[in-house]
Coordinates of C-alpha atoms and ligand atoms in Angstrom, one line a residue:
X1 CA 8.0 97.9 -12.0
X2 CA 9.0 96.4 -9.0
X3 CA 6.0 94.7 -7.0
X4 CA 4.9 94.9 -3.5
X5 CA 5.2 91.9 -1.4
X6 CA 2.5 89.7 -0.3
X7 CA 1.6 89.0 3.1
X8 CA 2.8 85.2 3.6
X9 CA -0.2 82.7 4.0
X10 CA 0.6 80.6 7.2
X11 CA 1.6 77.3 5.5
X12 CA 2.9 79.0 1.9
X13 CA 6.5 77.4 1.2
X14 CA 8.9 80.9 2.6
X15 CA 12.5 79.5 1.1
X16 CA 12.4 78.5 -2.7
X17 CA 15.4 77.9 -5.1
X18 CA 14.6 77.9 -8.9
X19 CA 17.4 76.7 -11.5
X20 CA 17.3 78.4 -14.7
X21 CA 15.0 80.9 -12.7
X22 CA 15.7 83.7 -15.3
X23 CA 13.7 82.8 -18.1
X24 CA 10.7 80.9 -19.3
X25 CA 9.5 78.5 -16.6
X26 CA 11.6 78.8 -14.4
X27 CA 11.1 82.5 -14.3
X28 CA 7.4 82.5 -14.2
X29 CA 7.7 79.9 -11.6
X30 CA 10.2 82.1 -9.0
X31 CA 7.4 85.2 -9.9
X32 CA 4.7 82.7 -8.8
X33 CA 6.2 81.6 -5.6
X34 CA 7.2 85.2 -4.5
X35 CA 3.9 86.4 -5.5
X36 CA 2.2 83.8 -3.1
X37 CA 4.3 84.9 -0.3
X38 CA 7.1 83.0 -0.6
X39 CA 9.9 85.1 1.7
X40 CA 13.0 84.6 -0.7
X41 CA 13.4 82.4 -4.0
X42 CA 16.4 82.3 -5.8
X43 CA 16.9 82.1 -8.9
X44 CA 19.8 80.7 -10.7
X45 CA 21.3 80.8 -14.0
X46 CA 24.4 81.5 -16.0
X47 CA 23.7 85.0 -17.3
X48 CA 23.7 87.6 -14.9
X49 CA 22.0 90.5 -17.3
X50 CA 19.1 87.8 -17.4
X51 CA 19.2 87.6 -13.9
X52 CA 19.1 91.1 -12.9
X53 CA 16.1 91.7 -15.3
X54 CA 13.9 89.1 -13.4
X55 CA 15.3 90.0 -10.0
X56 CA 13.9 93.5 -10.8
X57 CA 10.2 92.4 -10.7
X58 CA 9.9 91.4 -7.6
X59 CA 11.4 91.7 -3.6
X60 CA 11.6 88.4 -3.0
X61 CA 13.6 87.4 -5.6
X62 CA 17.0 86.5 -5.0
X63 CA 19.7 86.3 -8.1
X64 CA 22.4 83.6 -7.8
X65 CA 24.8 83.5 -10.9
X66 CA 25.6 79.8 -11.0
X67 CA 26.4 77.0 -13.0
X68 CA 24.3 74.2 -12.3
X69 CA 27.0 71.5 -13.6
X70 CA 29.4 72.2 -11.7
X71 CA 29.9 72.0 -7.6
X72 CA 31.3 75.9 -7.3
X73 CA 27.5 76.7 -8.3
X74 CA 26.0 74.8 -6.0
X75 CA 28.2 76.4 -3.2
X76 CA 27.0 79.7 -4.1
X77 CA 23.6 78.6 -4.1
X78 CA 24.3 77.4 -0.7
X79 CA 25.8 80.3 0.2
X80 CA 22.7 82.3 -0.5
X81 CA 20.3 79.7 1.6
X82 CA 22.7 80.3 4.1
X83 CA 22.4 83.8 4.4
X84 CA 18.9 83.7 5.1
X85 CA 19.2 81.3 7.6
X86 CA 20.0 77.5 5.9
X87 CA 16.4 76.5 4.8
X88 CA 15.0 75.6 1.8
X89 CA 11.3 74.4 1.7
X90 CA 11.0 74.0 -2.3
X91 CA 14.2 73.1 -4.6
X92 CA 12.7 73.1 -8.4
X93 CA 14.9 71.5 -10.8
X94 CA 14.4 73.6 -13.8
X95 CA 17.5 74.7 -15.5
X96 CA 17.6 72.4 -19.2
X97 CA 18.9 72.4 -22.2
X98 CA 18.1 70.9 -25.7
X99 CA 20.1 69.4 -28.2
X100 CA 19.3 67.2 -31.6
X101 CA 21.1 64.7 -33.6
X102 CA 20.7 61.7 -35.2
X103 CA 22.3 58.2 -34.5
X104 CA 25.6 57.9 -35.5
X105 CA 26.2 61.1 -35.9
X106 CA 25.6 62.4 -32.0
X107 CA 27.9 64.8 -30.7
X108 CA 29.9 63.5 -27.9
X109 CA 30.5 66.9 -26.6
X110 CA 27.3 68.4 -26.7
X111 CA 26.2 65.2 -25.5
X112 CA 28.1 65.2 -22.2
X113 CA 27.5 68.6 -21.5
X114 CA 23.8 68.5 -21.9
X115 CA 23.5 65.8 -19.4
X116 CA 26.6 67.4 -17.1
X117 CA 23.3 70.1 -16.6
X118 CA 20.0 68.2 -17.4
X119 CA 21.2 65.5 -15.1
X120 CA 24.5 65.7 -13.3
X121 CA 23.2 69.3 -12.1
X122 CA 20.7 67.9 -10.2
X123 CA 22.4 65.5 -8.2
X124 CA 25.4 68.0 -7.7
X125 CA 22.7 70.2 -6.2
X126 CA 20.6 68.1 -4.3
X127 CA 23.5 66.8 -2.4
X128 CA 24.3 70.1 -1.4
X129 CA 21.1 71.2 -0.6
X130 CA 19.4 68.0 1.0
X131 CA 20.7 69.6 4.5
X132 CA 18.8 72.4 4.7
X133 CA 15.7 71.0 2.8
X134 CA 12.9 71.3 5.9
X135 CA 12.1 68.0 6.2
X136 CA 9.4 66.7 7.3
X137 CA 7.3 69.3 4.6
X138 CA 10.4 69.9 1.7
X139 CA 9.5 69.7 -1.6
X140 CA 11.6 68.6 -4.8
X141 CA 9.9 69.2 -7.8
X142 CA 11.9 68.5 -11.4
X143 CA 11.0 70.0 -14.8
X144 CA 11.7 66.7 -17.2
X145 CA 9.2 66.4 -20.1
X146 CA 6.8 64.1 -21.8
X147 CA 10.5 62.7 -24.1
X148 CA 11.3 61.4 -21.1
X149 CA 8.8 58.4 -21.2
X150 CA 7.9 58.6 -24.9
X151 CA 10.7 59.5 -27.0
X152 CA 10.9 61.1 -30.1
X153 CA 13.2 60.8 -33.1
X154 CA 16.2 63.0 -33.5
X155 CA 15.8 64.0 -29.4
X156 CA 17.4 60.4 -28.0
X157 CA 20.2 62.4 -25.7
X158 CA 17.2 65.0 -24.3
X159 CA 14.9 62.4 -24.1
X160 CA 17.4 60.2 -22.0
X161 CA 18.1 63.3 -19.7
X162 CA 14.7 63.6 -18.6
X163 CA 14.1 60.2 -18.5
X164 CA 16.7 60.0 -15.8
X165 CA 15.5 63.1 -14.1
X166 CA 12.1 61.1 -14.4
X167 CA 13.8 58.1 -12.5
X168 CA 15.4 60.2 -9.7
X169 CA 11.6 61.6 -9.2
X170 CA 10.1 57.7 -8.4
X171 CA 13.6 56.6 -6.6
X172 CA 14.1 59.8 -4.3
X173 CA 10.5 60.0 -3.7
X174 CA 11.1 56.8 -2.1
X175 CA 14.2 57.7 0.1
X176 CA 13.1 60.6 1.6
X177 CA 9.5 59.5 2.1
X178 CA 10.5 58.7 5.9
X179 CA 11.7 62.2 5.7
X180 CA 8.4 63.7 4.7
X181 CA 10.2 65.4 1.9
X182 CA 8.4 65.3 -1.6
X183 CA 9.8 64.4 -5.0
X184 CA 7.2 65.2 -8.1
X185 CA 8.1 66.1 -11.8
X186 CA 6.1 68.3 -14.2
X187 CA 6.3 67.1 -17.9
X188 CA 5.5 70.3 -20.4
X189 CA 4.5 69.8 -23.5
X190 CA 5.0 72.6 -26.3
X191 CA 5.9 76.0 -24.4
X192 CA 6.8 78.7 -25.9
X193 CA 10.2 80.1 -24.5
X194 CA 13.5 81.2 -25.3
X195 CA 14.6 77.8 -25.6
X196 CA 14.3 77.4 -28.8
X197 CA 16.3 80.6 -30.1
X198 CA 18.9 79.7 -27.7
X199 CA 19.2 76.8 -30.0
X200 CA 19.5 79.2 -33.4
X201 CA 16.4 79.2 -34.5
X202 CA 15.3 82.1 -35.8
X203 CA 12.1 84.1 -34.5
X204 CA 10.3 83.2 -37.7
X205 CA 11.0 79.7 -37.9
X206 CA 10.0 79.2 -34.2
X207 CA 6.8 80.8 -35.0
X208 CA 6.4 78.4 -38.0
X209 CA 7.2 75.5 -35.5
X210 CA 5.0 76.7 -32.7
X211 CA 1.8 76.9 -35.5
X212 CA 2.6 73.7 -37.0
X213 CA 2.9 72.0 -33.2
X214 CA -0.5 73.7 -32.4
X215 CA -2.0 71.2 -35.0
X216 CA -0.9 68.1 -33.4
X217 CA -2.2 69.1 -29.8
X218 CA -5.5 67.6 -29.4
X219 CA -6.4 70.7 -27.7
X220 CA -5.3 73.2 -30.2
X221 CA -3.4 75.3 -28.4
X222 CA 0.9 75.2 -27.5
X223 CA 1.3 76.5 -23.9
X224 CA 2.9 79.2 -22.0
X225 CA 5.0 79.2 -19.0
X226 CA 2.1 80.2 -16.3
X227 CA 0.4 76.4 -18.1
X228 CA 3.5 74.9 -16.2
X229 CA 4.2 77.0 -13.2
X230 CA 1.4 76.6 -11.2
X231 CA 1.3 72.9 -11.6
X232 CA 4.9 73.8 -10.2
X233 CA 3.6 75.7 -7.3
X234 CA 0.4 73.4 -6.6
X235 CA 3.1 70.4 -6.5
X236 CA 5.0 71.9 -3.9
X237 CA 2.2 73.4 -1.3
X238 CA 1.7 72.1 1.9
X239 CA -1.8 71.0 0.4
X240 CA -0.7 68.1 -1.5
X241 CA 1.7 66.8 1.4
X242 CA 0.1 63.1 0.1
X243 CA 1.6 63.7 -3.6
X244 CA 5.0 62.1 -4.2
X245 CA 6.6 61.0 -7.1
X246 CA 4.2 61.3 -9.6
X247 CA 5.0 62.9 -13.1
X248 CA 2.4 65.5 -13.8
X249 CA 1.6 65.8 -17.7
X250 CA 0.3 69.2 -19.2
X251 CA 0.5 69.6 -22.8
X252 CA -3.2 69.6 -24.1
X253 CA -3.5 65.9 -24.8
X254 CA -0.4 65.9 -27.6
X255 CA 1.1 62.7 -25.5
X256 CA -2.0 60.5 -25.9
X257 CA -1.5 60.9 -29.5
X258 CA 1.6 59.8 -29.9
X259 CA 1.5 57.1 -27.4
X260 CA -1.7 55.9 -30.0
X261 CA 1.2 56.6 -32.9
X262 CA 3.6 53.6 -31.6
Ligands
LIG1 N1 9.8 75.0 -23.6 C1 9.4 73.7 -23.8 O1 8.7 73.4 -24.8 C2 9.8 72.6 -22.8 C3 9.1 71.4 -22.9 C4 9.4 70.4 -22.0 C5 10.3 70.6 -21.0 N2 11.0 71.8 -20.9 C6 12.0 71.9 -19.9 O2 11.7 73.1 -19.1 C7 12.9 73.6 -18.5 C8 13.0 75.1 -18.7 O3 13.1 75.4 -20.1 P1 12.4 76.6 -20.8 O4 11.6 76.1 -21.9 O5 11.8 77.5 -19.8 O6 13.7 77.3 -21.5 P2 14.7 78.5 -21.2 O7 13.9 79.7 -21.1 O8 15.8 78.4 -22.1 O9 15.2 78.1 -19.7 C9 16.3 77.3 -19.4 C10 17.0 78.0 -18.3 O10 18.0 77.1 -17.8 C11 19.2 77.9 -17.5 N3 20.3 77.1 -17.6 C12 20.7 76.4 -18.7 N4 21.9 75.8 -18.4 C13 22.3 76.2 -17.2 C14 23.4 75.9 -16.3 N5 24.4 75.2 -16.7 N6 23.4 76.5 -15.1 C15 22.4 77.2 -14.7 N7 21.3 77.5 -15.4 C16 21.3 77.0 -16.7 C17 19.1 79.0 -18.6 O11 19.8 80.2 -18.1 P3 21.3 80.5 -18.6 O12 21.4 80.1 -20.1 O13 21.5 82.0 -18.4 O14 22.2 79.7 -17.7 C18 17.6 79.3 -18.7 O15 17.3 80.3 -17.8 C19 14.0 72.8 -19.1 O16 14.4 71.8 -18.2 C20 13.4 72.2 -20.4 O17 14.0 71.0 -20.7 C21 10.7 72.8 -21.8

């Protein structure tokens, strides 16, 4: 059923653009920005039946069939900011994918397209969006992961996509500091979302997974979406206009056992 919208609080963010917007994260994070007010957030992704099925929950949201790796998506994202009026207050870098191998035997292919869209994606966009990014008071908050400053084995192409994406949070942080735009990261641990079927797992092995994961959280407990989105959302407010590039942790304590492992 198709909500009603929120009166706007004063200084909530009223232009947001989530990538990969239709599922997991990314969709509970476009739901939690419209439900705070947010006037328009689009939401981006590859598969329009996905799209029109999140686009249906609530007013504000805005679906944007795009590619993030490549530069005709980022126009149409554009094109969508533009007809609203050419502002963007919050650009969330969440669209990601996943992909496993060992060394020397690493596909090239799947290689270069994972970072075309874990990495490449978000510079294409940014560059096309830094225009309209309100500035001072923009936000640019990335979904990396803890792999991207403590690796695991079999991951090394993932891990080295976020650990880029974790770079461009310190570095851009940095330039647009004078700008009084933001640049922050959240860094999930074990959430359960269609990620890992996309992947061909089935149901029952991702269940076996998630239970076997549970044990090596300190905490006890894998996450959901909401665990991550309104770390998103709290990121991006006009309350924590003193926060830049930080990388924000939550996955019940799992890294501080593994950084104890090396
Ligand atoms: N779930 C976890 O345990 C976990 C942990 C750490 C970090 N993360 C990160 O969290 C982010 C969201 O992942 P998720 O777990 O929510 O998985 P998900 O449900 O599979 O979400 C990924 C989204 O990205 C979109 N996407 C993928 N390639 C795209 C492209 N080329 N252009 C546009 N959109 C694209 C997908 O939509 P389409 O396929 O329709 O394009 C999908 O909606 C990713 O960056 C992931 O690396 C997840």
């Amino acid at each position: 059923m198709t909500e009603q919208p929120q009166p706007s609080a004063p200084s909530a963010p009223r232009y947001v653009v989530v990538t990969g917007g239709a599922t997991g994260i990314g969709r509970a994070t476009a739901l939690d920005f419209a439900r705070q007010g947010a006037t328009g957030v689009i939401v981006t992704g590859r598969r329009k039946d996905k799209l029109d099925e999140v686009a249906a929950l609530h007013p504000a949201l805005v679906p944007v069939c795009a590619d993030v790796s490549t530069q005709e998506g980022a126009d149409a994202v554009a094109e969508a900011v533009e007809a609203w009026g050419g502002t963007v207050d919050v650009l969330v870098h969440n669209a990601g994918v996943h992909t496993i191998g060992a060394v020397g035997s690493i596909d090239p292919e799947a290689a270069r397209e994972l970072f075309a869209i874990n990495v490449l994606g978000t510079i294409i966009l940014t560059n096309r969006l830094l225009p309209a990014l309100t500035a001072p008071g923009g936000s640019i908050v990335f979904v990396t992961s803890p792999a991207g400053h403590n690796p695991t084995p079999m991951a090394s192409v993932y891990a080295a996509s976020k650990a880029a994406v974790d770079t461009f949070t310190r570095s851009w942080a940095l330039e647009l500091a004078p700008r009084g735009i933001r640049v922050n990261a959240v860094a999930p641990g074990w959430v359960r979302t269609e990620v890992y079927e996309s992947h061909g797992m089935t149901t029952e092995q991702v269940d076996e997974l998630f239970q076997q994961a549970a044990t090596s959280v300190p905490m006890g407990v894998t996450g959901v979406p909401e665990d991550v989105s309104r770390w998103i959302t709290l990121l991006a407010a006009p309350g924590s206009a003193w926060m830049t590039g930080q990388i924000l942790t939550m996955d019940g304590g799992a890294d501080l056992v593994r950084a104890r492992q090396v």
